Amino acid sequence: MSLVLDPAAQDLLFREAHTANAFTDEPVTDEQVQAIYDLVKFGPTAFNQSPLRITLVRSPEARERLVQHLAEGNRAKTAAAPLVAVLSADNEFHEELPRLFPHFPQAKDVFFAQRPAREDAAALNTALQAAYFLVGIRAAGLAAGPMTGFDAEGVRKEFLDDDHTPVMIVNIGAPAGDAFHPRSPRLDYTEVVTTV
Amino acid sequence: MSLVLDPAAQDLLFREAHTANAFTDEPVTDEQVQAIYDLVKFGPTAFNQSPLRITLVRSPEARERLVQHLAEGNRAKTAAAPLVAVLSADNEFHEELPRLFPHFPQAKDVFFAQRPAREDAAALNTALQAAYFLVGIRAAGLAAGPMTGFDAEGVRKEFLDDDHTPVMIVNIGAPAGDAFHPRSPRLDYTEVVTTV
């Protein structure tokens, strides 16, 4: 009751939402992905750096190339998912900063001239955007199956370039009847939060 | 129209929500923080590892100790915010895994026996949970002012221990009238998403 978000929205995005391991055949359209992106692009990042890049793996040939780099337990469900997205960090995001952060266009050179600083910032902020994207998938009434069990270097070489680091792969679709494991326990508030 | 999330919820969480730089005096209660946590704790993490830890900096003395470790531009607004939370990664999260991921209790030893593997996993998954937490702050009708401009080692020594890495500091409160900068541009869908 301390929340103002509608309870149905709470359920859709968090309480009833579950990582999905199986999906129906219903396709996920580009229009849906665009609607998701156009919602979650407003989620905050440091200096509005927005380093998330998304590769939609649609063709059967590309799907096959992706699956070989996944952990064994992630292969079958990814091969069968209606849509698979590779989420990656653009380590050259600073090139866009003068446009994305116009009230301090010097940020590009002051903070991000060095690649290691960019990689650190991109890793954190891409993860933030990946989380917003997962919330957005649920906002579209779809289920997400996020995975970090893959050979990142293999996926990078297969689909990206030296300037991009894959951080997560997400299966997307309408959940099948057997999509969900039982909800695992969460840490209690008192285990997570301390006050000083 | 591809989204099923109520438009008011879309606005509350993303479209109208803004990083806040100034707040009213209205307090943020522990009940509100617990309501936020009890919503966003359901957001997915790899192996349900849930590495996010939250330190609420409430006492004036603690607030003073925190502010000295912030970038100059973050100090005044943080000193004045109704509530400030230090979000950190628990690099020893694997100790909880047998309880948090009961259908594969071996994960603790198979994947996370080594500290570097834990630090990598905790960095990514804490960032995901930090993003969920920001969404949750907005779900409570509050505004968030997330910051990464601080001396992480200084904050760690001041408030945490060797097993925790601070990843973000968040000012929380009801936004003041002058809380918001104008919305910065976002990358277009076609700049972010490619299809293979």
Coordinates of N, CA, C and O in Angstrom, one line a residue, chain A residues 16-102:
Chain A
E16 N 3.9 -11.5 -10.6 CA 3.5 -12.7 -11.3 C 4.4 -13.1 -12.4 O 4.3 -14.1 -13.0
A17 N 5.3 -12.2 -12.8 CA 6.2 -12.4 -13.9 C 7.3 -13.4 -13.5 O 7.7 -13.4 -12.3
H18 N 7.7 -14.2 -14.5 CA 8.6 -15.3 -14.2 C 9.5 -15.5 -15.4 O 9.1 -15.3 -16.5
T19 N 10.7 -15.9 -15.2 CA 11.6 -16.3 -16.2 C 11.0 -17.5 -16.9 O 10.6 -18.5 -16.3
A20 N 10.9 -17.4 -18.3 CA 10.3 -18.5 -19.1 C 11.3 -19.4 -19.7 O 12.3 -18.9 -20.3
N21 N 11.0 -20.6 -19.7 CA 11.9 -21.6 -20.3 C 11.3 -22.3 -21.5 O 11.9 -23.2 -22.1
A22 N 10.1 -22.0 -21.8 CA 9.4 -22.6 -23.0 C 8.3 -21.6 -23.4 O 7.8 -20.8 -22.6
F23 N 8.1 -21.5 -24.8 CA 7.2 -20.5 -25.3 C 6.3 -21.2 -26.3 O 6.5 -22.2 -26.9
T24 N 5.2 -20.5 -26.6 CA 4.3 -20.9 -27.7 C 4.9 -20.5 -29.0 O 6.0 -19.9 -29.0
D25 N 4.2 -20.9 -30.1 CA 4.8 -20.6 -31.4 C 4.5 -19.2 -31.9 O 4.9 -18.7 -32.9
E26 N 3.7 -18.5 -31.1 CA 3.3 -17.1 -31.4 C 4.5 -16.2 -31.7 O 5.4 -16.1 -30.8
P27 N 4.6 -15.6 -32.9 CA 5.8 -14.8 -33.2 C 5.8 -13.5 -32.4 O 4.8 -13.0 -31.9
V28 N 7.0 -13.0 -32.2 CA 7.3 -11.7 -31.6 C 7.7 -10.8 -32.7 O 8.6 -11.0 -33.4
T29 N 6.9 -9.7 -32.9 CA 7.1 -8.9 -34.1 C 8.1 -7.8 -33.8 O 8.4 -7.4 -32.7
D30 N 8.6 -7.2 -34.9 CA 9.5 -6.0 -34.8 C 8.7 -4.9 -34.1 O 9.3 -4.1 -33.4
E31 N 7.4 -4.8 -34.4 CA 6.6 -3.7 -33.8 C 6.6 -3.8 -32.3 O 6.7 -2.8 -31.5
Q32 N 6.5 -5.1 -31.8 CA 6.5 -5.3 -30.3 C 7.9 -4.9 -29.7 O 8.0 -4.2 -28.7
V33 N 8.9 -5.3 -30.4 CA 10.3 -4.9 -29.9 C 10.5 -3.4 -29.9 O 11.0 -2.8 -29.0
Q34 N 10.0 -2.8 -31.0 CA 10.1 -1.3 -31.0 C 9.3 -0.7 -29.9 O 9.8 0.3 -29.3
A35 N 8.1 -1.2 -29.6 CA 7.3 -0.6 -28.6 C 8.0 -0.8 -27.2 O 8.0 0.1 -26.4
I36 N 8.6 -1.9 -27.0 CA 9.4 -2.2 -25.8 C 10.6 -1.2 -25.7 O 10.7 -0.5 -24.7
Y37 N 11.3 -1.1 -26.8 CA 12.5 -0.2 -26.7 C 12.0 1.3 -26.5 O 12.6 2.0 -25.7
D38 N 10.9 1.7 -27.2 CA 10.5 3.1 -27.1 C 9.9 3.4 -25.7 O 9.8 4.6 -25.4
L39 N 9.7 2.4 -24.9 CA 9.3 2.6 -23.5 C 10.6 2.7 -22.6 O 10.8 3.6 -21.9
V40 N 11.4 1.6 -22.8 CA 12.5 1.5 -21.8 C 13.7 2.3 -22.1 O 14.6 2.5 -21.2
K41 N 13.7 2.9 -23.3 CA 14.9 3.8 -23.6 C 14.9 5.0 -22.6 O 16.0 5.6 -22.5
F42 N 13.8 5.3 -21.9 CA 13.8 6.4 -21.0 C 14.4 6.1 -19.7 O 14.6 7.0 -18.8
G43 N 14.7 4.8 -19.4 CA 15.3 4.4 -18.1 C 16.7 5.1 -18.0 O 17.4 5.3 -19.0
P44 N 17.0 5.5 -16.8 CA 18.2 6.3 -16.6 C 19.5 5.6 -16.8 O 19.7 4.4 -16.3
T45 N 20.5 6.2 -17.4 CA 21.9 5.7 -17.4 C 22.8 6.9 -17.0 O 22.4 8.1 -17.2
A46 N 24.0 6.6 -16.6 CA 25.0 7.7 -16.2 C 25.3 8.5 -17.4 O 25.7 8.0 -18.5
F47 N 25.2 9.8 -17.3 CA 25.4 10.7 -18.5 C 24.5 10.4 -19.6 O 24.9 10.7 -20.8
N48 N 23.4 9.7 -19.4 CA 22.6 9.3 -20.5 C 23.3 8.5 -21.6 O 23.1 8.6 -22.8
Q49 N 24.3 7.7 -21.2 CA 25.3 7.2 -22.1 C 24.6 6.1 -23.0 O 25.2 5.8 -24.1
S50 N 23.6 5.4 -22.5 CA 22.8 4.5 -23.4 C 23.6 3.6 -24.2 O 23.5 3.5 -25.4
P51 N 24.4 2.7 -23.5 CA 25.3 1.9 -24.3 C 24.7 0.6 -24.8 O 25.4 -0.2 -25.5
L52 N 23.5 0.3 -24.4 CA 22.9 -1.0 -24.8 C 22.7 -1.1 -26.3 O 22.2 -0.1 -26.9
R53 N 23.1 -2.2 -26.9 CA 22.8 -2.5 -28.3 C 22.1 -3.8 -28.3 O 22.4 -4.7 -27.5
I54 N 21.2 -4.0 -29.3 CA 20.4 -5.2 -29.3 C 20.5 -5.9 -30.7 O 20.2 -5.2 -31.7
T55 N 20.8 -7.1 -30.7 CA 20.9 -7.9 -32.0 C 19.8 -8.9 -31.9 O 19.8 -9.8 -31.1
L56 N 18.8 -8.8 -32.8 CA 17.7 -9.7 -32.8 C 18.1 -10.9 -33.8 O 18.4 -10.7 -34.9
V57 N 18.1 -12.1 -33.2 CA 18.6 -13.2 -34.0 C 17.3 -13.9 -34.5 O 16.7 -14.7 -33.8
R58 N 17.0 -13.6 -35.8 CA 15.8 -14.1 -36.4 C 16.0 -15.2 -37.4 O 15.2 -16.1 -37.4
S59 N 17.0 -15.2 -38.2 CA 17.1 -16.2 -39.2 C 17.5 -17.5 -38.6 O 18.2 -17.6 -37.7
P60 N 17.0 -18.6 -39.2 CA 17.4 -19.9 -38.7 C 18.9 -20.1 -38.7 O 19.5 -20.8 -37.8
E61 N 19.5 -19.6 -39.8 CA 21.0 -19.8 -39.9 C 21.7 -19.0 -38.7 O 22.6 -19.6 -38.1
A62 N 21.2 -17.8 -38.4 CA 21.9 -17.1 -37.3 C 21.6 -17.7 -36.0 O 22.4 -17.8 -35.1
R63 N 20.3 -18.2 -35.9 CA 20.0 -18.9 -34.6 C 20.9 -20.1 -34.3 O 21.3 -20.3 -33.2
E64 N 21.2 -20.8 -35.4 CA 22.0 -22.0 -35.3 C 23.5 -21.6 -34.9 O 24.1 -22.2 -34.0
R65 N 23.9 -20.5 -35.5 CA 25.3 -20.0 -35.1 C 25.3 -19.5 -33.6 O 26.3 -19.6 -33.0
L66 N 24.2 -19.0 -33.2 CA 24.2 -18.5 -31.8 C 24.2 -19.7 -30.8 O 24.9 -19.7 -29.8
V67 N 23.3 -20.7 -31.1 CA 23.0 -21.7 -30.1 C 24.3 -22.5 -29.8 O 24.5 -22.9 -28.6
Q68 N 25.2 -22.6 -30.7 CA 26.4 -23.4 -30.5 C 27.3 -22.7 -29.4 O 28.2 -23.4 -28.8
H69 N 27.1 -21.5 -29.1 CA 27.9 -20.8 -28.1 C 27.3 -20.8 -26.7 O 27.8 -20.1 -25.8
L70 N 26.1 -21.4 -26.6 CA 25.4 -21.4 -25.4 C 25.8 -22.6 -24.5 O 26.2 -23.6 -25.0
A71 N 25.6 -22.4 -23.2 CA 25.8 -23.5 -22.3 C 24.7 -24.6 -22.7 O 23.6 -24.2 -23.2
E72 N 25.1 -25.8 -22.5 CA 24.3 -26.9 -23.0 C 22.8 -26.8 -22.5 O 21.9 -27.0 -23.4
G73 N 22.6 -26.4 -21.3 CA 21.2 -26.3 -20.8 C 20.4 -25.2 -21.4 O 19.2 -25.2 -21.2
N74 N 21.1 -24.3 -22.1 CA 20.3 -23.2 -22.7 C 20.0 -23.4 -24.2 O 19.4 -22.5 -24.8
R75 N 20.5 -24.5 -24.8 CA 20.5 -24.6 -26.2 C 19.1 -24.9 -26.8 O 18.6 -24.2 -27.7
A76 N 18.4 -25.9 -26.3 CA 17.2 -26.3 -26.9 C 16.1 -25.2 -26.8 O 15.4 -24.9 -27.7
K77 N 16.0 -24.6 -25.6 CA 15.0 -23.6 -25.4 C 15.3 -22.4 -26.3 O 14.3 -21.7 -26.7
T78 N 16.6 -22.1 -26.5 CA 16.9 -20.9 -27.3 C 16.7 -21.2 -28.8 O 16.2 -20.4 -29.6
A79 N 16.9 -22.4 -29.2 CA 16.7 -22.8 -30.6 C 15.2 -22.7 -30.9 O 14.8 -22.4 -32.0
A80 N 14.3 -23.0 -29.9 CA 12.9 -23.0 -30.1 C 12.2 -21.7 -29.8 O 11.0 -21.6 -30.1
A81 N 12.9 -20.7 -29.2 CA 12.2 -19.5 -28.8 C 11.7 -18.7 -30.0 O 12.4 -18.7 -31.0
P82 N 10.6 -18.0 -29.9 CA 10.1 -17.2 -31.0 C 11.1 -16.1 -31.4 O 11.2 -15.8 -32.6
L83 N 11.7 -15.5 -30.5 CA 12.7 -14.5 -30.8 C 13.8 -14.6 -29.7 O 13.6 -14.9 -28.5
V84 N 15.0 -14.3 -30.2 CA 16.2 -14.3 -29.3 C 16.9 -12.9 -29.5 O 17.2 -12.6 -30.7
A85 N 17.3 -12.3 -28.4 CA 18.0 -11.0 -28.5 C 19.3 -11.1 -27.8 O 19.4 -11.6 -26.7
V86 N 20.4 -10.7 -28.5 CA 21.7 -10.6 -27.9 C 21.8 -9.1 -27.4 O 21.8 -8.2 -28.3
L87 N 22.0 -9.0 -26.1 CA 22.2 -7.6 -25.6 C 23.7 -7.4 -25.4 O 24.4 -8.2 -24.7
S88 N 24.2 -6.3 -26.0 CA 25.6 -6.0 -25.9 C 25.9 -4.6 -25.5 O 25.0 -3.7 -25.6
A89 N 27.1 -4.4 -25.0 CA 27.6 -3.1 -24.6 C 28.4 -2.5 -25.7 O 29.3 -3.1 -26.2
D90 N 28.0 -1.2 -26.1 CA 28.8 -0.5 -27.1 C 29.9 0.2 -26.3 O 29.7 1.3 -25.7
N91 N 31.2 -0.3 -26.4 CA 32.3 0.4 -25.7 C 32.7 1.7 -26.3 O 33.6 2.3 -25.8
E92 N 32.2 2.0 -27.4 CA 32.4 3.3 -28.1 C 31.2 4.3 -28.0 O 31.0 5.1 -28.8
F93 N 30.4 4.0 -26.9 CA 29.2 4.9 -26.7 C 29.6 6.3 -26.6 O 28.7 7.2 -26.9
H94 N 30.8 6.7 -26.2 CA 31.2 8.1 -26.0 C 31.0 8.9 -27.2 O 30.9 10.1 -27.2
E95 N 31.1 8.3 -28.4 CA 31.0 9.0 -29.7 C 29.6 9.7 -29.8 O 29.5 10.7 -30.4
E96 N 28.6 9.1 -29.1 CA 27.2 9.7 -29.2 C 27.0 10.7 -28.0 O 25.9 11.3 -28.0
L97 N 27.9 10.8 -27.1 CA 27.6 11.6 -25.9 C 27.3 13.1 -26.2 O 26.4 13.7 -25.5
P98 N 28.0 13.7 -27.1 CA 27.7 15.1 -27.3 C 26.3 15.4 -27.7 O 25.7 16.4 -27.4
R99 N 25.7 14.4 -28.4 CA 24.3 14.4 -28.8 C 23.4 14.0 -27.6 O 22.3 14.6 -27.4
L100 N 23.8 12.9 -26.9 CA 22.9 12.4 -25.8 C 23.0 13.2 -24.5 O 22.1 13.1 -23.7
F101 N 24.0 13.9 -24.3 CA 24.2 14.6 -23.0 C 24.6 16.1 -23.4 O 25.7 16.5 -23.0
P102 N 23.7 16.8 -24.0 CA 24.1 18.1 -24.6 C 24.4 19.1 -23.6 O 25.1 20.1 -24.0

